[in-house]
Backbone as JSON Lines, residues from 0, in Angstrom:
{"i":0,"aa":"X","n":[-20.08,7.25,-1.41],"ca":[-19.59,7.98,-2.55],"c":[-19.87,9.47,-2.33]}
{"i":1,"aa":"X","n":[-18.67,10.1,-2.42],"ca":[-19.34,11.38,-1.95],"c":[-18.79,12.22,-3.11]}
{"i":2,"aa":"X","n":[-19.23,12.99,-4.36],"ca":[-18.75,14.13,-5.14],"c":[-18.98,15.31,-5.12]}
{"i":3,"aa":"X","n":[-17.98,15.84,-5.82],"ca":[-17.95,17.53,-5.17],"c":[-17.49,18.15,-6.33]}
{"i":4,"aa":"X","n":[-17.78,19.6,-6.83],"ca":[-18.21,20.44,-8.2],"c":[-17.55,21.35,-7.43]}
{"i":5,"aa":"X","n":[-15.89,22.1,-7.9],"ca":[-15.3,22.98,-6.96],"c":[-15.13,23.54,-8.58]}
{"i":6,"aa":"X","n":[-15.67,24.85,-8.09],"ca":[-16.06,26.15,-8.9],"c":[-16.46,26.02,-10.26]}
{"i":7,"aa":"X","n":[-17.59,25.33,-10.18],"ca":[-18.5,25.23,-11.57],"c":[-20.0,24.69,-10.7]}
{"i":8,"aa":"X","n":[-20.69,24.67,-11.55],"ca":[-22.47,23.82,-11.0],"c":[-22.42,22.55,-10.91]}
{"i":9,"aa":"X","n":[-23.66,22.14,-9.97],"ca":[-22.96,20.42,-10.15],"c":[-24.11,20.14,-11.09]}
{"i":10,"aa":"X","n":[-23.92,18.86,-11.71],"ca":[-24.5,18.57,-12.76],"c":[-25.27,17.05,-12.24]}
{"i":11,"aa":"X","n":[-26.29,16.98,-11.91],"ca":[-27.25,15.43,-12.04],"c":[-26.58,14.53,-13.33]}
{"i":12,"aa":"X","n":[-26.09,14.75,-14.4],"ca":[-25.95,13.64,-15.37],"c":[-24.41,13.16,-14.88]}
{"i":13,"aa":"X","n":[-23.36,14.35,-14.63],"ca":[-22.34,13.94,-14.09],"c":[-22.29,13.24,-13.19]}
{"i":14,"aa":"X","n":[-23.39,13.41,-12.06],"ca":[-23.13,12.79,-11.12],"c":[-23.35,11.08,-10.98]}
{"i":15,"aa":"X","n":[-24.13,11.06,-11.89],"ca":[-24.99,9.25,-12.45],"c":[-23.94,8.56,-13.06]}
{"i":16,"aa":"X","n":[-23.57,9.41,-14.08],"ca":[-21.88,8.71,-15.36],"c":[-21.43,8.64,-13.97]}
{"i":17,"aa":"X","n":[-20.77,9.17,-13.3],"ca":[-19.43,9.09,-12.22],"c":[-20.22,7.87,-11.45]}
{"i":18,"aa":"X","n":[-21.34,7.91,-10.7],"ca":[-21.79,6.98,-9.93],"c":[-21.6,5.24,-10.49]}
{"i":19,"aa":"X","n":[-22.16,5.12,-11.67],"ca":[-21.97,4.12,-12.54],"c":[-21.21,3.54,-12.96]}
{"i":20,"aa":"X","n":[-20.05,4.29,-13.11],"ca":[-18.5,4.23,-13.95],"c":[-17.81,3.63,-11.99]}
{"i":21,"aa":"X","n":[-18.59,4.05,-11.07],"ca":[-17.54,3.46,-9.53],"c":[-18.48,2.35,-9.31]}
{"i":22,"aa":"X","n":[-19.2,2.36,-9.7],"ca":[-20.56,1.04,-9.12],"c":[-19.86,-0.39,-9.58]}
{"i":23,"aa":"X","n":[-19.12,-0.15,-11.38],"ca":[-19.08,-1.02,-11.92],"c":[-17.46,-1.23,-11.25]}
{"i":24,"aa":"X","n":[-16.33,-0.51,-10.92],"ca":[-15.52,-0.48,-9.9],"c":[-14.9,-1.38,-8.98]}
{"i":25,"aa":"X","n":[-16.22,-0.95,-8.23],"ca":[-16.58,-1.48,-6.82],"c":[-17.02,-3.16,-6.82]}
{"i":26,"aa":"X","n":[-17.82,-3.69,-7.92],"ca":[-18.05,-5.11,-8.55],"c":[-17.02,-5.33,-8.52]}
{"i":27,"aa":"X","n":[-15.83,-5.35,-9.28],"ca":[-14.7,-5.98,-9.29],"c":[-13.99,-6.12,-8.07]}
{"i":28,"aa":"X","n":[-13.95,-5.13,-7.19],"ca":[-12.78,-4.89,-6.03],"c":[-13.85,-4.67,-5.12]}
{"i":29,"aa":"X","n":[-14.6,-5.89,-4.38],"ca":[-15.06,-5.48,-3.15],"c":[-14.5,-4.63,-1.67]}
{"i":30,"aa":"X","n":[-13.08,-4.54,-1.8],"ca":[-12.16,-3.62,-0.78],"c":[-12.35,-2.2,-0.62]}
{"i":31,"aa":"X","n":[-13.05,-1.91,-1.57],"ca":[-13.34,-0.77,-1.82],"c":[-14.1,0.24,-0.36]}
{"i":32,"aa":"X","n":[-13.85,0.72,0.68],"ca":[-14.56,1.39,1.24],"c":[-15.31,2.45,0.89]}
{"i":33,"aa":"X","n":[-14.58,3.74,0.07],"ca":[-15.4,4.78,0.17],"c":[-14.7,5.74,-1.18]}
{"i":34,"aa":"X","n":[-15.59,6.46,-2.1],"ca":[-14.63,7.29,-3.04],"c":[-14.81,8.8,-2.81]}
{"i":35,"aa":"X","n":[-13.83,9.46,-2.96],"ca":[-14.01,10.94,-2.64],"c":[-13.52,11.53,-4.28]}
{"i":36,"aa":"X","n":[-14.74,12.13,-4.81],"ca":[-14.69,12.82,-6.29],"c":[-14.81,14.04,-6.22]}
{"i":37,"aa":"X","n":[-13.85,14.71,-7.04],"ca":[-13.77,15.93,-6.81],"c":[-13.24,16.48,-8.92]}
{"i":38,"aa":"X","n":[-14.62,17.53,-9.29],"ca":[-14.34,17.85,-10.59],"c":[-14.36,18.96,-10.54]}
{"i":39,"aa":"X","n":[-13.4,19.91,-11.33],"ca":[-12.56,21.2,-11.34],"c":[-12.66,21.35,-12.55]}
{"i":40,"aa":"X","n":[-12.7,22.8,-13.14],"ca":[-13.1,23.57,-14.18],"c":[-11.57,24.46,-13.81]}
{"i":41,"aa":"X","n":[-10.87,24.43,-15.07],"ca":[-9.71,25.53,-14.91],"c":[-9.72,26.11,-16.07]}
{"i":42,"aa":"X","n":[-8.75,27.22,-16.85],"ca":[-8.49,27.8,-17.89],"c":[-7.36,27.03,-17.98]}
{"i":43,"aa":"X","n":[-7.59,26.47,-19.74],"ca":[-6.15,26.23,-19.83],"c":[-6.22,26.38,-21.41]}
{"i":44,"aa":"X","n":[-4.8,26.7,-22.02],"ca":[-4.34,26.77,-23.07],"c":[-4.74,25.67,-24.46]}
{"i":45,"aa":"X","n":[-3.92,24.38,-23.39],"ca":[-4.29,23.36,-24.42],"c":[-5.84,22.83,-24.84]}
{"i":46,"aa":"X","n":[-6.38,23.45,-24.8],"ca":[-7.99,22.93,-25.12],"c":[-8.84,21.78,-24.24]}
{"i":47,"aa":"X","n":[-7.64,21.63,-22.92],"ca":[-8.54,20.73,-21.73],"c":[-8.47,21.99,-20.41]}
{"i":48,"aa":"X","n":[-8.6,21.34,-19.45],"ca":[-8.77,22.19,-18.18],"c":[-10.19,21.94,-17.49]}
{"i":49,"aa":"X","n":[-10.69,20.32,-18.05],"ca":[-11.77,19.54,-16.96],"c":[-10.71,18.81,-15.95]}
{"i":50,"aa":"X","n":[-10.88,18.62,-15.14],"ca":[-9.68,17.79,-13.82],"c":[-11.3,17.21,-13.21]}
{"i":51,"aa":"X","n":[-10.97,15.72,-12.78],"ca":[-11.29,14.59,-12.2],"c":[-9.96,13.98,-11.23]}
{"i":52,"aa":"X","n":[-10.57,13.99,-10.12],"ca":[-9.83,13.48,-8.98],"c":[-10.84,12.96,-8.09]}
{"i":53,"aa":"X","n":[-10.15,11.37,-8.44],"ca":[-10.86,10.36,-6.92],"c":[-9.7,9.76,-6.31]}
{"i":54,"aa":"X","n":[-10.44,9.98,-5.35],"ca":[-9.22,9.24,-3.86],"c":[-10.27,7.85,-3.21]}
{"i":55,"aa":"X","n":[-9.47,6.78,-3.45],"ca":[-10.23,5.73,-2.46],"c":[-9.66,5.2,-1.55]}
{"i":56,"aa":"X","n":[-11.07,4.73,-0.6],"ca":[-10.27,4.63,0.23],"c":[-10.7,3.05,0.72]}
{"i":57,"aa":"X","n":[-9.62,2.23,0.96],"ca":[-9.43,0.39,0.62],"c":[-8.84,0.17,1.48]}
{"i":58,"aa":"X","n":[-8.58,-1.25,2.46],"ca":[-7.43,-1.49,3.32],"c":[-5.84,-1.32,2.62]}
{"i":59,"aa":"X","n":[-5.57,-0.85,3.25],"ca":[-3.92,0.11,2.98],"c":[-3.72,1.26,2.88]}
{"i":60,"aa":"X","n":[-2.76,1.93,2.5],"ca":[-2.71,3.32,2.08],"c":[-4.06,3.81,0.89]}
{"i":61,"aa":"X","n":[-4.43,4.94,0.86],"ca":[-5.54,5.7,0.25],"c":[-4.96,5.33,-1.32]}
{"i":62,"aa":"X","n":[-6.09,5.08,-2.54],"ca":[-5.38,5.33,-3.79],"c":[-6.07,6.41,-4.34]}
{"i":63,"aa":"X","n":[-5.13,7.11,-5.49],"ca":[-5.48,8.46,-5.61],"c":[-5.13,8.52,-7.14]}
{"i":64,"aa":"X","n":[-6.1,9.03,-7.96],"ca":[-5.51,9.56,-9.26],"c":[-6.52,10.79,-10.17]}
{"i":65,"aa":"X","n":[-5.74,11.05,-10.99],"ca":[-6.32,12.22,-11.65],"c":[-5.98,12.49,-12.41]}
{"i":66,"aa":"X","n":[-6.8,12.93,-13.64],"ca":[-6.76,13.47,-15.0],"c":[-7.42,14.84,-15.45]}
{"i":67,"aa":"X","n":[-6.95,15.69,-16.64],"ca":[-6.93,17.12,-16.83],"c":[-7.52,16.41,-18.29]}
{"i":68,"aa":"X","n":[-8.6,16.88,-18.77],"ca":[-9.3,16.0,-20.3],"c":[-10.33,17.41,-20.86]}
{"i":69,"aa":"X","n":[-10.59,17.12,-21.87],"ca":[-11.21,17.92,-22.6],"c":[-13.06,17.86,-22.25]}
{"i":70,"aa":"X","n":[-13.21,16.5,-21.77],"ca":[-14.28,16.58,-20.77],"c":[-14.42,15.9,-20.07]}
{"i":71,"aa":"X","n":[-16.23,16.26,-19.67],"ca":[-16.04,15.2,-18.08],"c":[-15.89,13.86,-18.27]}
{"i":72,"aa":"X","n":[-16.8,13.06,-19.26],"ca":[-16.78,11.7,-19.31],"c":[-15.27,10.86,-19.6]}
{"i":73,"aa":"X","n":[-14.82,11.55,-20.5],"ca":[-13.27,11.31,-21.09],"c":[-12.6,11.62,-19.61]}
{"i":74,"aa":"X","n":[-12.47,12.26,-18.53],"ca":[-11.49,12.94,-17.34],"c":[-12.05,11.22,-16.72]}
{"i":75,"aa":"X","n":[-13.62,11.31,-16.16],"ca":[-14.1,10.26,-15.52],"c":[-13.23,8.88,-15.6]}
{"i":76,"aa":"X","n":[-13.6,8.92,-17.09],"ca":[-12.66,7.22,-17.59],"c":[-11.65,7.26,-17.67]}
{"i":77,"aa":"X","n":[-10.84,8.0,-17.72],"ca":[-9.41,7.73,-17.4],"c":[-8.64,7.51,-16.47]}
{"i":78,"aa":"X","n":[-9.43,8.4,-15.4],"ca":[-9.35,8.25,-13.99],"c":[-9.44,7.17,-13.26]}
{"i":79,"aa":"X","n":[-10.64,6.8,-13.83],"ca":[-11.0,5.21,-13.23],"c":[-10.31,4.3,-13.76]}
{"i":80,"aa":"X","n":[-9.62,4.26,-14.93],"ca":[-9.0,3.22,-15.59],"c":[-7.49,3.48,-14.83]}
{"i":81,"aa":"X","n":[-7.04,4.65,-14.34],"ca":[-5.78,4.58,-13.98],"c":[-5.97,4.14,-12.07]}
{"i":82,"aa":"X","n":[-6.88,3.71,-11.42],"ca":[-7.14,3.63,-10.32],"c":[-7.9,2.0,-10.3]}
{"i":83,"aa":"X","n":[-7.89,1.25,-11.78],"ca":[-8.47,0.41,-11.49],"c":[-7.07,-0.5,-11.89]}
{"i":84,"aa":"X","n":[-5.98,-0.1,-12.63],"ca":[-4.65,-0.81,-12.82],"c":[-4.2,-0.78,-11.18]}
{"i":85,"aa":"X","n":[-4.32,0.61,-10.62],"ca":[-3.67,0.91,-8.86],"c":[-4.03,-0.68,-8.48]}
{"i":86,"aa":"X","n":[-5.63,-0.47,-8.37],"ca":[-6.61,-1.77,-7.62],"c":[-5.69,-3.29,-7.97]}
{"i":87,"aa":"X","n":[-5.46,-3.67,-8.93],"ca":[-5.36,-4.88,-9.52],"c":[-3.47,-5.3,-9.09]}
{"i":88,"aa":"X","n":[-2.35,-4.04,-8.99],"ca":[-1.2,-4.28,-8.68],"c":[-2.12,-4.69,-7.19]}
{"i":89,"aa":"X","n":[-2.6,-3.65,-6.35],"ca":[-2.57,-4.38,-4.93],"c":[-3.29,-5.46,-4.65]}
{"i":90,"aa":"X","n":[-3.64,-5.98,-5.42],"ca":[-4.69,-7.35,-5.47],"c":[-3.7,-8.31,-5.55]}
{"i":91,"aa":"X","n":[-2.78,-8.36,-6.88],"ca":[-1.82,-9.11,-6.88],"c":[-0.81,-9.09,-6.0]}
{"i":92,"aa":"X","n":[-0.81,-7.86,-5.17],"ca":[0.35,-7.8,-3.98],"c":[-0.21,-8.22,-3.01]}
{"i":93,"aa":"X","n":[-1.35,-8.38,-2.38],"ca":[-1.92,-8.43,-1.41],"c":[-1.92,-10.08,-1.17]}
{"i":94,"aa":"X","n":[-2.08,-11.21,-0.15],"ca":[-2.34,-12.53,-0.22],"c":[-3.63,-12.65,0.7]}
{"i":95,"aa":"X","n":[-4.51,-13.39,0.3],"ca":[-5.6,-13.3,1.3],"c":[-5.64,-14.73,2.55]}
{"i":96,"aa":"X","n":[-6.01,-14.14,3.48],"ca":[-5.55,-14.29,4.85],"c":[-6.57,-16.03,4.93]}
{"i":97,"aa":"X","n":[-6.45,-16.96,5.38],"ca":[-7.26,-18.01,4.96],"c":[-7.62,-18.48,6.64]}
């Protein structure tokens, strides 16, 4: 698991929520090789401009998603929830080899 704080501080509590929120993940979808997290601080208008982006990486192509949220925990879970629907289409696409 490797995360990364691109232009803000990194934060120890962020880093535990994020660790925890992929731990529990990774239980479900043992395929799981490796996650690359990356949280971004932008200016933005609409009252968000936290960005969460994880890329994993599983047998097949890399899956990748990301959310712009009003904070970190809310960016975190959405993220993971839209990467854990990814997980479950290729589960059901996938046939395991016997």
């Amino acid at each position: 698991m490797n995360i990364q704080f691109v232009n803000m501080s990194t934060s120890e509590t962020m880093e535990a929520y994020t660790e925890k929120k992929l731990n529990g993940l990774v239980k479900k979808f043992e395929t799981i090789i490796k996650a690359d997290v990356f949280f971004k601080k932008e200016n933005d208008s609409k009252n968000k401009g936290v960005i969460c982006e994880i890329e994993l990486s599983a047998p097949g192509p890399r899956l990748f998603a990301s959310s712009n949220e009003k904070n970190y925990e809310l960016a975190v879970k959405n993220t993971i929830s839209d990467l854990e629907k990814q997980l479950q289409k290729r589960k059901a696409i996938t046939k395991p080899y016997l």
